[in-house]
Amino acid sequence: MMKHHRVLACAVMLLSVALASPTFAGEVFEKDGIAINGYDTVAYFTEMKAVKGLGHYRAEYKGAVFLFASAANRDAFLEHPEKFAPQYGGFCAYGMAKGYKAATDPAAFTVVGDKLYLNYNGTVRALWVLDIPSYVKKADQHWPEVRHSFHVTY
């Protein structure tokens, strides 16, 4: 009887850990079905700032819904999604350089060489900008394997 209680306790513990750990089915950082916290990926390039997208300007890319601040931005994205989509699916570029997926803050971003990189927060972005070329090289090496991971660090 005691053995069954231990097995049951272990099962409950594993289930609670699994439920507490956020997971994402795709390779794009999304929450509640919306990519990169609902921010307009095109605006990062055209306005050089984080701009919240609107629900009625949307497009699907790699199984995720992206929101845009205008029809023009949505149309630009649909024409060249690979140009405007954030690197590493919108997961933290610094985290990817370290070999894991991490959530991002839309305000913690960098556009480098016509590519959008998002970071966990402003503090992490400050680390990221210290050596972007090295971090990009490492993140590019990790992404092919890590992109299939379901675990995301918050």
PDB file of C-alpha atoms in Angstrom:
ATOM      1  CA  MET A   1       0.000   0.000   0.000  1.00  0.00           C
ATOM      2  CA  MET A   2       2.836   2.398   0.873  1.00  0.00           C
ATOM      3  CA  LYS A   3       4.423   1.752  -2.517  1.00  0.00           C
ATOM      4  CA  HIS A   4       1.221   2.823  -4.280  1.00  0.00           C
ATOM      5  CA  HIS A   5       1.144   6.053  -2.285  1.00  0.00           C
ATOM      6  CA  ARG A   6       4.721   6.850  -3.307  1.00  0.00           C
ATOM      7  CA  VAL A   7       3.958   6.101  -6.967  1.00  0.00           C
ATOM      8  CA  LEU A   8       0.841   8.257  -6.795  1.00  0.00           C
ATOM      9  CA  ALA A   9       2.748  11.064  -5.051  1.00  0.00           C
ATOM     10  CA  CYS A  10       5.448  10.960  -7.737  1.00  0.00           C
ATOM     11  CA  ALA A  11       2.833  11.007 -10.499  1.00  0.00           C
ATOM     12  CA  VAL A  12       1.085  14.005  -8.945  1.00  0.00           C
ATOM     13  CA  MET A  13       4.402  15.821  -8.543  1.00  0.00           C
ATOM     14  CA  LEU A  14       5.394  15.176 -12.171  1.00  0.00           C
ATOM     15  CA  LEU A  15       1.992  16.296 -13.406  1.00  0.00           C
ATOM     16  CA  SER A  16       2.160  19.520 -11.382  1.00  0.00           C
ATOM     17  CA  VAL A  17       5.633  20.274 -12.748  1.00  0.00           C
ATOM     18  CA  ALA A  18       4.445  19.586 -16.299  1.00  0.00           C
ATOM     19  CA  LEU A  19       1.431  21.857 -15.878  1.00  0.00           C
ATOM     20  CA  ALA A  20       3.535  24.630 -14.333  1.00  0.00           C
ATOM     21  CA  SER A  21       6.089  24.539 -17.146  1.00  0.00           C
ATOM     22  CA  PRO A  22       4.955  26.590 -20.122  1.00  0.00           C
ATOM     23  CA  THR A  23       5.145  24.828 -23.463  1.00  0.00           C
ATOM     24  CA  PHE A  24       4.712  25.983 -27.017  1.00  0.00           C
ATOM     25  CA  ALA A  25       3.901  23.640 -29.884  1.00  0.00           C
ATOM     26  CA  GLY A  26       5.437  25.763 -32.617  1.00  0.00           C
ATOM     27  CA  GLU A  27       8.705  27.457 -33.285  1.00  0.00           C
ATOM     28  CA  VAL A  28       7.279  30.943 -32.712  1.00  0.00           C
ATOM     29  CA  PHE A  29       7.013  32.549 -29.286  1.00  0.00           C
ATOM     30  CA  GLU A  30       3.299  32.930 -28.694  1.00  0.00           C
ATOM     31  CA  LYS A  31       0.926  33.383 -25.824  1.00  0.00           C
ATOM     32  CA  ASP A  32      -2.794  32.730 -26.056  1.00  0.00           C
ATOM     33  CA  GLY A  33      -2.298  31.993 -29.762  1.00  0.00           C
ATOM     34  CA  ILE A  34      -0.749  35.372 -30.574  1.00  0.00           C
ATOM     35  CA  ALA A  35       2.886  35.707 -31.655  1.00  0.00           C
ATOM     36  CA  ILE A  36       5.385  37.915 -29.813  1.00  0.00           C
ATOM     37  CA  ASN A  37       2.857  39.344 -27.352  1.00  0.00           C
ATOM     38  CA  GLY A  38       0.802  40.903 -30.156  1.00  0.00           C
ATOM     39  CA  TYR A  39       3.406  43.405 -31.299  1.00  0.00           C
ATOM     40  CA  ASP A  40       3.793  44.504 -34.918  1.00  0.00           C
ATOM     41  CA  THR A  41       6.997  43.041 -36.366  1.00  0.00           C
ATOM     42  CA  VAL A  42       7.046  45.481 -39.291  1.00  0.00           C
ATOM     43  CA  ALA A  43       6.899  48.520 -36.988  1.00  0.00           C
ATOM     44  CA  TYR A  44      10.241  47.526 -35.458  1.00  0.00           C
ATOM     45  CA  PHE A  45      11.775  48.253 -38.864  1.00  0.00           C
ATOM     46  CA  THR A  46       9.683  51.226 -39.979  1.00  0.00           C
ATOM     47  CA  GLU A  47       9.268  53.049 -36.659  1.00  0.00           C
ATOM     48  CA  MET A  48      12.204  51.567 -34.728  1.00  0.00           C
ATOM     49  CA  LYS A  49       9.984  50.998 -31.712  1.00  0.00           C
ATOM     50  CA  ALA A  50       7.652  48.397 -30.252  1.00  0.00           C
ATOM     51  CA  VAL A  51       4.107  49.034 -31.484  1.00  0.00           C
ATOM     52  CA  LYS A  52       1.140  46.968 -30.312  1.00  0.00           C
ATOM     53  CA  GLY A  53      -0.764  45.303 -33.144  1.00  0.00           C
ATOM     54  CA  LEU A  54      -4.525  45.410 -33.549  1.00  0.00           C
ATOM     55  CA  GLY A  55      -6.732  42.335 -33.644  1.00  0.00           C
ATOM     56  CA  HIS A  56      -8.242  43.112 -37.022  1.00  0.00           C
ATOM     57  CA  TYR A  57      -4.851  43.334 -38.822  1.00  0.00           C
ATOM     58  CA  ARG A  58      -3.559  39.800 -38.571  1.00  0.00           C
ATOM     59  CA  ALA A  59      -1.608  37.267 -40.567  1.00  0.00           C
ATOM     60  CA  GLU A  60      -0.608  33.672 -39.970  1.00  0.00           C
ATOM     61  CA  TYR A  61       3.003  32.569 -40.327  1.00  0.00           C
ATOM     62  CA  LYS A  62       4.526  29.256 -39.263  1.00  0.00           C
ATOM     63  CA  GLY A  63       1.327  28.350 -37.461  1.00  0.00           C
ATOM     64  CA  ALA A  64       1.227  31.512 -35.337  1.00  0.00           C
ATOM     65  CA  VAL A  65      -0.972  34.597 -35.598  1.00  0.00           C
ATOM     66  CA  PHE A  66       0.881  37.911 -35.904  1.00  0.00           C
ATOM     67  CA  LEU A  67      -0.879  41.228 -35.270  1.00  0.00           C
ATOM     68  CA  PHE A  68      -0.139  44.539 -36.998  1.00  0.00           C
ATOM     69  CA  ALA A  69      -0.845  48.219 -36.352  1.00  0.00           C
ATOM     70  CA  SER A  70      -2.025  48.815 -39.924  1.00  0.00           C
ATOM     71  CA  ALA A  71      -3.142  47.066 -43.088  1.00  0.00           C
ATOM     72  CA  ALA A  72       0.010  48.343 -44.808  1.00  0.00           C
ATOM     73  CA  ASN A  73       2.231  46.636 -42.226  1.00  0.00           C
ATOM     74  CA  ARG A  74       0.246  43.409 -42.468  1.00  0.00           C
ATOM     75  CA  ASP A  75       0.513  43.469 -46.262  1.00  0.00           C
ATOM     76  CA  ALA A  76       4.273  44.134 -46.126  1.00  0.00           C
ATOM     77  CA  PHE A  77       4.661  41.181 -43.771  1.00  0.00           C
ATOM     78  CA  LEU A  78       2.584  38.892 -45.988  1.00  0.00           C
ATOM     79  CA  GLU A  79       4.715  39.866 -48.988  1.00  0.00           C
ATOM     80  CA  HIS A  80       8.015  39.067 -47.215  1.00  0.00           C
ATOM     81  CA  PRO A  81       7.393  37.346 -43.863  1.00  0.00           C
ATOM     82  CA  GLU A  82      10.958  36.036 -43.605  1.00  0.00           C
ATOM     83  CA  LYS A  83      12.223  39.634 -43.816  1.00  0.00           C
ATOM     84  CA  PHE A  84      10.091  40.874 -40.909  1.00  0.00           C
ATOM     85  CA  ALA A  85       9.711  37.819 -38.685  1.00  0.00           C
ATOM     86  CA  PRO A  86      11.876  37.965 -35.573  1.00  0.00           C
ATOM     87  CA  GLN A  87      14.919  35.741 -35.427  1.00  0.00           C
ATOM     88  CA  TYR A  88      14.651  32.494 -33.431  1.00  0.00           C
ATOM     89  CA  GLY A  89      10.873  32.632 -33.648  1.00  0.00           C
ATOM     90  CA  GLY A  90      10.724  35.652 -31.369  1.00  0.00           C
ATOM     91  CA  PHE A  91      12.343  33.836 -28.456  1.00  0.00           C
ATOM     92  CA  CYS A  92      15.117  35.654 -26.599  1.00  0.00           C
ATOM     93  CA  ALA A  93      18.190  35.935 -28.812  1.00  0.00           C
ATOM     94  CA  TYR A  94      20.541  35.971 -25.813  1.00  0.00           C
ATOM     95  CA  GLY A  95      18.857  32.872 -24.370  1.00  0.00           C
ATOM     96  CA  MET A  96      19.200  31.163 -27.736  1.00  0.00           C
ATOM     97  CA  ALA A  97      22.915  31.982 -27.716  1.00  0.00           C
ATOM     98  CA  LYS A  98      23.050  30.148 -24.384  1.00  0.00           C
ATOM     99  CA  GLY A  99      21.106  27.211 -25.851  1.00  0.00           C
ATOM    100  CA  TYR A 100      17.544  27.629 -24.557  1.00  0.00           C
ATOM    101  CA  LYS A 101      14.215  29.262 -25.384  1.00  0.00           C
ATOM    102  CA  ALA A 102      13.158  32.194 -23.234  1.00  0.00           C
ATOM    103  CA  ALA A 103      10.193  34.548 -23.318  1.00  0.00           C
ATOM    104  CA  THR A 104      10.665  38.096 -24.565  1.00  0.00           C
ATOM    105  CA  ASP A 105       9.710  41.637 -23.693  1.00  0.00           C
ATOM    106  CA  PRO A 106       8.583  43.463 -26.866  1.00  0.00           C
ATOM    107  CA  ALA A 107      10.371  46.633 -25.736  1.00  0.00           C
ATOM    108  CA  ALA A 108      13.731  44.808 -25.454  1.00  0.00           C
ATOM    109  CA  PHE A 109      14.680  44.574 -29.115  1.00  0.00           C
ATOM    110  CA  THR A 110      17.492  45.250 -31.552  1.00  0.00           C
ATOM    111  CA  VAL A 111      17.413  45.517 -35.334  1.00  0.00           C
ATOM    112  CA  VAL A 112      20.794  44.506 -36.709  1.00  0.00           C
ATOM    113  CA  GLY A 113      21.623  43.876 -40.355  1.00  0.00           C
ATOM    114  CA  ASP A 114      17.922  43.970 -41.333  1.00  0.00           C
ATOM    115  CA  LYS A 115      17.069  41.315 -38.739  1.00  0.00           C
ATOM    116  CA  LEU A 116      14.921  41.665 -35.636  1.00  0.00           C
ATOM    117  CA  TYR A 117      16.191  40.219 -32.369  1.00  0.00           C
ATOM    118  CA  LEU A 118      14.091  40.200 -29.210  1.00  0.00           C
ATOM    119  CA  ASN A 119      15.352  39.773 -25.660  1.00  0.00           C
ATOM    120  CA  TYR A 120      13.956  38.642 -22.326  1.00  0.00           C
ATOM    121  CA  ASN A 121      14.100  42.164 -20.834  1.00  0.00           C
ATOM    122  CA  GLY A 122      16.163  45.351 -20.889  1.00  0.00           C
ATOM    123  CA  THR A 123      18.864  43.933 -18.631  1.00  0.00           C
ATOM    124  CA  VAL A 124      19.377  40.940 -20.895  1.00  0.00           C
ATOM    125  CA  ARG A 125      19.334  43.231 -23.936  1.00  0.00           C
ATOM    126  CA  ALA A 126      22.176  45.230 -22.335  1.00  0.00           C
ATOM    127  CA  LEU A 127      24.222  41.992 -22.172  1.00  0.00           C
ATOM    128  CA  TRP A 128      23.216  41.072 -25.733  1.00  0.00           C
ATOM    129  CA  VAL A 129      24.463  44.344 -27.238  1.00  0.00           C
ATOM    130  CA  LEU A 130      27.915  43.879 -25.697  1.00  0.00           C
ATOM    131  CA  ASP A 131      28.791  41.239 -28.314  1.00  0.00           C
ATOM    132  CA  ILE A 132      25.980  40.812 -30.835  1.00  0.00           C
ATOM    133  CA  PRO A 133      28.100  39.135 -33.558  1.00  0.00           C
ATOM    134  CA  SER A 134      29.303  36.418 -31.178  1.00  0.00           C
ATOM    135  CA  TYR A 135      25.841  35.867 -29.714  1.00  0.00           C
ATOM    136  CA  VAL A 136      24.256  35.675 -33.179  1.00  0.00           C
ATOM    137  CA  LYS A 137      26.807  33.065 -34.236  1.00  0.00           C
ATOM    138  CA  LYS A 138      26.099  30.964 -31.124  1.00  0.00           C
ATOM    139  CA  ALA A 139      22.330  31.407 -31.387  1.00  0.00           C
ATOM    140  CA  ASP A 140      22.397  30.418 -35.076  1.00  0.00           C
ATOM    141  CA  GLN A 141      24.232  27.238 -34.094  1.00  0.00           C
ATOM    142  CA  HIS A 142      21.718  26.385 -31.322  1.00  0.00           C
ATOM    143  CA  TRP A 143      18.489  27.267 -33.151  1.00  0.00           C
ATOM    144  CA  PRO A 144      18.198  24.178 -35.414  1.00  0.00           C
ATOM    145  CA  GLU A 145      18.059  21.908 -32.361  1.00  0.00           C
ATOM    146  CA  VAL A 146      16.471  24.188 -29.768  1.00  0.00           C
ATOM    147  CA  ARG A 147      13.630  25.255 -32.101  1.00  0.00           C
ATOM    148  CA  HIS A 148      12.030  21.839 -31.484  1.00  0.00           C
ATOM    149  CA  SER A 149      12.191  22.143 -27.692  1.00  0.00           C
ATOM    150  CA  PHE A 150       8.876  22.603 -25.919  1.00  0.00           C
ATOM    151  CA  HIS A 151      10.323  24.153 -22.761  1.00  0.00           C
ATOM    152  CA  VAL A 152      10.384  27.944 -22.437  1.00  0.00           C
ATOM    153  CA  THR A 153      12.015  29.874 -19.612  1.00  0.00           C
ATOM    154  CA  TYR A 154      10.099  32.803 -18.168  1.00  0.00           C
TER     155      TYR A 154
END
